[in-house]
XYZ file of C-alpha atoms in Angstrom:
514
model
C -0.116 0.278 -0.115
C 1.118 3.562 -1.227
C 1.297 6.883 0.939
C -1.450 9.155 0.134
C -0.207 11.419 -2.269
C -1.039 14.549 0.341
C 0.900 13.233 3.202
C 3.844 12.360 0.036
C 3.973 16.345 -0.614
C 4.264 16.729 3.133
C 7.675 14.720 3.932
C 10.073 14.646 0.798
C 11.981 17.327 -0.227
C 13.085 17.937 -3.776
C 16.255 16.968 -3.884
C 16.920 14.570 -7.511
C 17.440 11.730 -5.505
C 20.381 10.903 -8.332
C 21.817 14.283 -8.513
C 22.949 14.220 -4.543
C 25.033 17.810 -3.926
C 27.623 17.984 -0.843
C 25.914 20.234 1.542
C 26.533 20.950 5.600
C 25.236 18.679 8.116
C 23.445 21.123 10.271
C 21.665 20.476 13.784
C 18.990 22.002 15.499
C 19.317 23.298 19.158
C 18.130 20.506 21.494
C 15.132 20.347 23.086
C 15.281 20.925 27.256
C 14.057 23.782 28.896
C 10.366 23.838 28.880
C 7.684 25.414 31.825
C 5.590 21.773 32.154
C 9.319 20.485 33.429
C 10.637 23.412 35.719
C 7.412 23.381 37.418
C 8.088 19.702 37.981
C 11.640 20.064 39.217
C 10.052 22.973 41.938
C 8.135 21.263 43.573
C 10.295 18.103 43.779
C 12.696 20.880 45.566
C 10.538 20.659 48.663
C 11.006 17.010 49.390
C 15.054 17.221 48.870
C 15.317 20.376 50.919
C 13.660 17.717 53.912
C 16.213 15.193 52.576
C 19.129 17.574 53.071
C 17.939 18.464 56.840
C 17.654 15.100 57.487
C 20.765 14.514 55.280
C 23.449 17.286 58.166
C 21.475 16.219 61.067
C 22.424 12.313 60.565
C 25.846 13.315 59.608
C 26.174 15.785 62.955
C 26.697 18.628 60.310
C 27.275 21.842 62.439
C 26.585 23.588 59.226
C 25.200 22.522 56.239
C 24.788 24.103 52.319
C 23.614 22.855 48.834
C 22.373 24.065 45.334
C 20.694 22.539 42.922
C 21.584 23.483 39.479
C 18.952 23.132 36.354
C 19.932 24.611 32.720
C 22.778 26.125 33.987
C 20.857 28.228 36.754
C 21.041 27.393 40.796
C 17.215 27.075 41.100
C 17.236 26.807 44.957
C 20.268 27.096 47.201
C 20.052 26.996 51.169
C 21.776 26.666 54.615
C 21.527 25.222 57.720
C 22.962 24.641 60.851
C 25.712 27.634 62.003
C 29.333 27.847 59.737
C 30.925 29.041 63.447
C 29.281 27.516 66.806
C 30.966 30.059 68.764
C 29.973 32.887 67.328
C 26.815 31.477 65.886
C 26.977 32.394 62.397
C 24.542 31.027 59.931
C 25.701 28.490 57.243
C 24.558 30.086 53.867
C 25.058 30.056 50.169
C 27.123 32.987 50.715
C 29.414 31.288 53.102
C 32.834 29.935 52.613
C 33.761 26.203 52.778
C 36.843 24.521 52.181
C 36.005 21.998 49.349
C 39.113 19.610 50.002
C 39.214 17.078 47.065
C 36.336 18.522 44.461
C 40.050 21.070 43.973
C 41.139 18.199 41.621
C 38.648 19.475 38.837
C 40.259 23.087 38.636
C 43.861 21.680 38.671
C 42.948 19.564 35.558
C 41.393 22.382 33.816
C 45.192 24.333 34.657
C 46.349 21.432 32.527
C 43.741 20.761 29.697
C 43.580 25.097 29.023
C 47.686 25.243 29.010
C 47.403 21.850 26.927
C 45.085 24.158 24.773
C 47.538 26.564 24.210
C 50.279 24.533 23.122
C 52.347 24.608 26.316
C 52.563 21.103 27.422
C 50.775 17.498 26.692
C 49.370 14.920 28.452
C 51.580 12.366 27.490
C 54.825 14.252 28.747
C 56.977 12.387 31.244
C 56.098 13.744 34.312
C 60.223 14.080 34.335
C 60.468 16.444 31.628
C 58.944 19.655 34.010
C 59.841 17.786 37.450
C 64.005 15.796 36.788
C 62.967 14.080 40.130
C 60.747 11.666 38.184
C 63.852 9.897 36.003
C 64.997 8.768 39.624
C 62.032 6.907 40.535
C 61.856 3.305 41.351
C 58.492 1.615 40.306
C 57.709 -2.086 41.079
C 59.079 -4.331 37.886
C 62.153 -2.837 35.305
C 59.451 -2.475 32.374
C 57.646 -0.107 33.815
C 56.825 3.160 31.337
C 57.434 6.861 32.759
C 55.060 8.950 34.531
C 53.014 11.530 32.511
C 50.653 14.130 32.861
C 47.934 12.485 31.841
C 48.267 9.582 34.713
C 48.462 11.596 37.129
C 45.113 13.485 35.860
C 43.379 10.421 36.098
C 45.325 8.776 38.986
C 46.265 5.927 37.048
C 50.411 6.805 37.852
C 51.233 4.178 40.265
C 51.785 5.572 43.156
C 49.163 4.142 46.607
C 46.837 5.479 47.914
C 47.096 8.397 50.226
C 43.919 9.556 52.490
C 44.308 10.458 54.617
C 48.025 11.051 54.787
C 47.921 13.620 51.679
C 45.236 15.042 53.681
C 47.900 16.731 55.825
C 49.678 17.880 53.198
C 48.057 21.284 52.049
C 50.769 23.364 53.699
C 53.957 22.119 52.496
C 56.375 23.910 50.181
C 57.712 23.340 46.421
C 60.772 22.948 48.317
C 59.615 20.261 50.223
C 57.769 18.144 47.616
C 60.842 18.962 45.435
C 62.929 17.003 47.955
C 59.859 14.820 48.636
C 60.228 13.098 45.134
C 63.854 13.567 45.028
C 64.782 11.099 47.882
C 62.530 8.950 45.773
C 58.682 7.921 45.918
C 56.946 4.199 46.675
C 54.855 2.874 43.913
C 51.793 0.059 44.596
C 51.245 -0.457 40.691
C 53.681 0.040 37.429
C 52.445 3.529 36.022
C 49.274 3.190 33.291
C 47.920 -0.207 35.245
C 44.923 0.608 37.304
C 43.165 3.139 38.967
C 44.505 4.774 42.647
C 43.063 7.682 44.156
C 46.648 9.834 44.630
C 46.605 13.566 46.278
C 50.666 13.223 45.785
C 49.638 13.181 42.034
C 47.787 16.305 41.910
C 49.526 18.511 44.189
C 52.109 17.241 41.571
C 49.933 18.883 38.772
C 49.842 21.956 40.251
C 53.467 22.470 40.643
C 53.402 21.819 36.889
C 51.012 24.100 36.278
C 53.791 26.322 38.339
C 56.865 24.958 36.023
C 55.161 25.776 32.772
C 53.212 28.888 33.057
C 55.697 31.149 35.350
C 53.441 31.527 37.773
C 52.218 29.731 40.921
C 49.202 27.587 40.761
C 47.102 30.149 42.398
C 47.363 32.500 40.614
C 47.180 31.189 37.209
C 44.143 29.248 38.577
C 42.674 32.665 39.521
C 43.372 34.893 36.532
C 42.514 31.764 34.375
C 39.404 30.360 35.838
C 38.083 31.673 38.832
C 38.749 35.378 37.082
C 36.856 34.837 34.313
C 33.716 32.831 35.760
C 33.422 35.647 38.118
C 34.091 33.787 41.093
C 35.370 36.331 43.529
C 34.085 34.625 46.477
C 36.989 31.394 46.161
C 40.080 31.454 47.954
C 43.157 29.443 48.584
C 44.554 30.482 52.274
C 41.601 30.769 55.255
C 43.282 33.240 56.726
C 42.111 35.698 53.880
C 38.352 35.197 53.772
C 35.999 37.226 55.729
C 36.217 36.188 59.527
C 31.997 36.389 59.035
C 31.991 33.847 55.681
C 34.203 31.581 56.876
C 32.980 27.968 57.700
C 35.190 26.480 61.032
C 35.479 23.271 60.808
C 34.349 20.110 63.413
C 34.848 16.850 63.806
C 31.939 14.800 66.183
C 33.377 13.190 68.762
C 31.911 11.699 71.981
C 28.671 12.981 71.205
C 30.144 16.720 71.010
C 31.838 19.012 68.664
C 35.651 19.540 68.613
C 36.871 22.392 66.431
C 39.317 21.356 63.755
C 42.831 23.414 63.074
C 42.224 24.930 59.426
C 44.793 24.299 57.013
C 46.994 26.992 55.318
C 47.253 26.805 52.378
C 50.643 25.697 49.522
C 51.884 23.640 47.144
C 49.257 20.613 48.643
C 46.975 23.108 47.909
C 46.445 21.866 43.749
C 45.170 18.599 45.455
C 42.225 20.246 48.117
C 42.465 23.723 49.403
C 40.082 25.260 47.945
C 37.526 27.916 49.716
C 34.206 28.454 48.134
C 30.614 29.985 48.196
C 27.810 28.121 46.739
C 26.943 30.954 44.928
C 30.316 31.062 43.449
C 30.825 27.262 42.968
C 27.531 27.535 41.162
C 28.917 29.074 38.621
C 31.726 26.655 38.387
C 28.662 23.904 37.938
C 27.024 25.860 35.115
C 29.988 26.460 33.249
C 30.850 21.872 33.447
C 26.969 22.216 32.012
C 27.219 24.075 29.436
C 29.367 21.805 27.942
C 26.553 19.984 26.473
C 25.560 18.929 24.031
C 27.872 20.345 21.674
C 26.777 23.025 19.675
C 28.258 25.854 17.256
C 27.933 28.662 19.995
C 30.466 31.069 20.653
C 32.938 30.043 23.111
C 32.780 31.727 26.450
C 34.441 30.127 28.971
C 37.993 29.970 30.570
C 38.725 26.965 28.664
C 37.002 25.191 25.503
C 34.059 23.491 25.887
C 35.522 20.257 24.039
C 37.929 20.208 27.076
C 35.099 20.444 29.281
C 33.633 16.987 28.155
C 37.272 15.566 28.054
C 37.782 15.923 31.922
C 34.025 14.425 31.916
C 35.335 11.717 30.179
C 35.412 7.850 31.715
C 39.524 7.311 31.279
C 39.790 5.436 33.937
C 38.129 2.681 34.594
C 37.980 2.249 38.461
C 34.683 -0.072 39.488
C 31.572 -2.771 37.814
C 29.051 -2.865 40.388
C 26.762 -5.148 39.360
C 24.896 -5.251 42.723
C 24.849 -1.711 43.623
C 21.506 -0.328 44.922
C 20.190 3.179 45.158
C 19.454 4.362 48.698
C 16.461 3.912 47.707
C 16.412 0.229 47.772
C 16.174 0.274 43.533
C 19.139 -2.261 42.791
C 20.873 -0.538 39.095
C 24.404 -1.919 38.290
C 26.891 0.394 38.127
C 29.796 1.092 36.246
C 32.429 4.177 37.718
C 35.571 6.329 36.238
C 37.074 8.606 37.118
C 38.453 11.550 33.807
C 40.399 14.273 34.880
C 39.967 15.503 38.351
C 36.341 14.564 38.078
C 34.650 11.342 39.498
C 31.875 9.242 36.655
C 29.319 7.408 36.496
C 26.889 5.413 34.524
C 24.152 2.887 36.205
C 21.999 0.456 34.358
C 19.292 3.043 33.241
C 22.107 4.676 31.103
C 22.527 7.439 33.842
C 25.155 9.577 33.446
C 26.534 11.135 36.721
C 30.078 13.381 37.311
C 31.469 15.382 39.814
C 33.551 15.060 42.919
C 33.668 14.681 46.784
C 36.005 16.403 48.816
C 37.205 15.513 52.228
C 39.346 17.278 54.912
C 39.650 17.550 58.382
C 36.711 19.154 59.416
C 35.153 19.204 56.069
C 32.777 17.036 53.719
C 31.429 18.091 50.185
C 30.219 16.977 47.282
C 28.974 17.643 43.577
C 27.565 15.827 40.817
C 25.676 17.021 37.517
C 24.014 14.706 34.603
C 24.608 15.913 31.759
C 21.715 14.684 29.730
C 19.300 16.160 31.847
C 20.914 19.317 33.075
C 20.353 18.766 36.354
C 22.579 19.047 39.507
C 23.560 19.506 42.708
C 26.075 20.419 45.790
C 27.031 19.802 49.410
C 28.993 21.247 51.790
C 29.060 20.456 55.449
C 31.550 21.414 57.422
C 31.777 18.356 59.744
C 35.034 15.831 59.214
C 34.948 13.701 56.356
C 30.859 14.123 55.521
C 30.256 10.830 53.587
C 28.831 13.189 51.377
C 28.117 10.859 47.938
C 24.893 8.754 48.817
C 23.292 11.914 49.761
C 24.442 12.511 45.936
C 22.992 10.046 44.362
C 20.317 10.007 46.000
C 19.023 13.652 45.952
C 19.550 12.767 41.832
C 17.829 9.887 41.423
C 14.832 11.745 43.737
C 14.677 14.871 41.862
C 14.332 12.463 38.094
C 11.882 10.203 39.518
C 10.178 12.817 41.331
C 8.969 15.235 38.066
C 9.685 12.764 36.239
C 12.936 14.236 33.642
C 14.120 11.822 30.254
C 17.816 12.765 29.106
C 17.527 15.500 26.916
C 16.342 15.034 23.799
C 18.547 16.322 20.390
C 16.904 16.541 17.529
C 18.002 15.345 14.179
C 20.507 16.849 11.595
C 19.291 17.622 8.341
C 20.643 14.992 6.682
C 18.700 12.628 9.279
C 15.645 14.572 8.227
C 16.040 14.429 3.846
C 17.063 10.884 4.065
C 13.781 9.881 6.463
C 12.134 12.529 3.375
C 13.365 9.307 0.691
C 13.096 6.446 1.881
C 9.076 7.340 2.594
C 8.636 8.203 -1.024
C 10.878 4.505 -2.027
C 7.975 2.754 1.048
C 6.922 -0.149 0.348
C 7.749 -0.568 -3.168
C 11.244 0.377 -3.676
C 10.204 1.565 -6.769
C 13.797 3.575 -8.415
C 15.263 2.674 -5.050
C 19.064 1.240 -7.119
C 18.713 4.349 -9.103
C 17.840 6.851 -6.337
C 21.692 7.896 -4.772
C 20.983 7.905 -1.890
C 22.072 4.639 -1.008
C 25.732 3.427 0.275
C 27.982 0.876 -2.262
C 27.234 -1.933 -0.294
C 23.449 -1.776 0.642
C 22.322 -3.362 -2.382
C 24.851 -6.064 -1.604
C 23.599 -6.373 2.139
C 19.761 -6.743 1.379
C 18.154 -7.675 -2.413
C 15.168 -4.907 -3.345
C 12.763 -8.177 -3.741
C 13.185 -9.004 0.179
C 13.249 -5.588 1.068
C 9.747 -5.013 -1.563
C 8.468 -8.480 -0.417
C 9.475 -7.858 3.739
C 7.556 -3.682 3.561
C 4.502 -5.139 1.615
C 3.735 -7.929 4.388
C 4.287 -5.384 6.800
C 2.781 -2.143 5.429
C -0.631 -4.716 5.004
C -0.459 -5.690 8.617
C -0.142 -2.160 9.398
C -3.450 -0.869 7.931
C -3.822 2.337 6.137
C -0.555 4.791 7.712
C -2.608 7.688 9.556
C 0.940 9.064 10.942
C 4.645 9.332 10.220
C 6.247 10.240 14.186
C 8.948 12.603 14.165
C 12.477 11.195 13.362
C 14.363 10.262 16.471
C 18.273 10.821 15.939
C 21.011 8.605 18.309
C 23.172 11.106 16.728
C 24.174 12.929 14.110
C 24.365 9.706 11.228
C 22.245 7.164 12.795
C 17.711 7.393 13.705
C 14.352 5.924 13.656
C 10.860 7.211 13.554
C 7.692 5.386 13.304
C 4.749 5.050 11.210
C 1.542 4.103 12.431
C -0.988 2.490 11.084
C -4.600 1.722 11.657
C -3.810 -2.141 12.815
C -0.527 -1.837 13.939
C 2.845 0.728 14.344
C 5.949 0.492 11.996
C 9.668 1.470 12.866
C 11.965 2.401 10.024
C 15.304 2.422 11.500
C 18.499 3.596 9.403
C 22.430 4.103 9.363
C 24.295 6.853 7.299
C 28.045 7.105 6.145
C 31.406 8.416 7.045
C 30.918 10.144 2.991
C 30.993 13.522 2.128
C 27.721 12.624 1.402
C 26.154 10.682 4.166
C 24.475 7.825 2.449
C 22.273 4.836 4.108
C 24.474 1.705 4.405
C 22.429 -0.169 6.988
C 18.432 -0.167 7.146
C 15.589 -1.905 9.270
C 11.957 -2.072 8.993
C 9.933 -3.770 12.025
C 6.856 -4.117 13.689
C 5.395 -2.484 16.482
C 3.171 -3.559 18.712
C 0.288 -1.856 19.660
């Protein structure tokens, strides 16, 4: 059976199939922000606020602040308790908390900015910048050199160094170099596996200084914090206005014991930043802005592609087949490390990226779901507040309560064009071989008589086609669409080639039962 001529006229382009010409492949903006979606998110916020308050009490946090990011905007923030128990100073989104290892992504971003400027390469041996690395003795003699990329991804072979590393914030450059020159102990050869190393990021901080000619703090301040408008972010706690500074505490013997603040130094590259929720929201928004890829002008301190590179799973960490969300829902999960960022993907194909932070007196975390345009963050002033599960719980709760779906991409121009051309050929396939829209492999892998027989049979089962669905892209060169019949619905899926003029290399017509 054929489509009606009216339907064909609305769907078919005027391109002469046998005379295809190259044309730029264009991509429309993604479907994402909308009023209904935002309304559902706002309705879920009181639930999240209640969960945050319950969590703060459970971990004995004297003070706690949180933020919810939606589409690059800090949609909701709040504070609970006090940043200074003695003076009863309330915790607010303007309070400055030490965020510990959340600092690592700033160090990684600075490395990529220097890489993008041609000042270094990620596969450079670290010994090129710190000669002491030439003297290292690895577990085996066939070990490769430690590279910058190894340090970024916790693959340098250095041992996991919490909590020892947490006490190294104030070391000097001279102490760092003397420590390295004396020889390091390695748990693995470089490039073998993931093992979290604070020392690795301290080393990256020194490389930033060596390459840029500036202390890494100054380089990050001028090249990342200032461009993002993060004017209330600090390295040295003594420079934070007293009324803003969150003091750190430990819950010990059923009471809070204030912890001494750690001064800034060479070790700050792994965990020294002090910031407010309002300031950190600007950093989260920049990370969200990297998705989806677009042709919009670059406005951030580094290229959006470099941000996506930071968020990529470069070093596999774990596969947890028994993972359960805090709600009890079973959902296997795989985790990895990017460049200064943690990455995970669950059984529902949901990706989360971010990082936790913990130091004596503090615990923090942030996480975004790039495909959903949402993110959460929290700061607490109690030692090693276990924040990872509450972040996961927040995102899982928000997506569930607001019934959020991943960003729906719009099809590229060439996918829409091929869709219209396929519709004209179905179900008879008349003139298909002369149309010019199929790749050279197509009629060697698919046969016109078989295609015609299959399509004719399925169209007869479907009955009159009453609606052609929108093309749902998997990417710029692969997609599918529905043909809704009076009796059944059919699905057409196809994949295009990498040619200058993309042609159909794969095609499937399947039946979708109503």
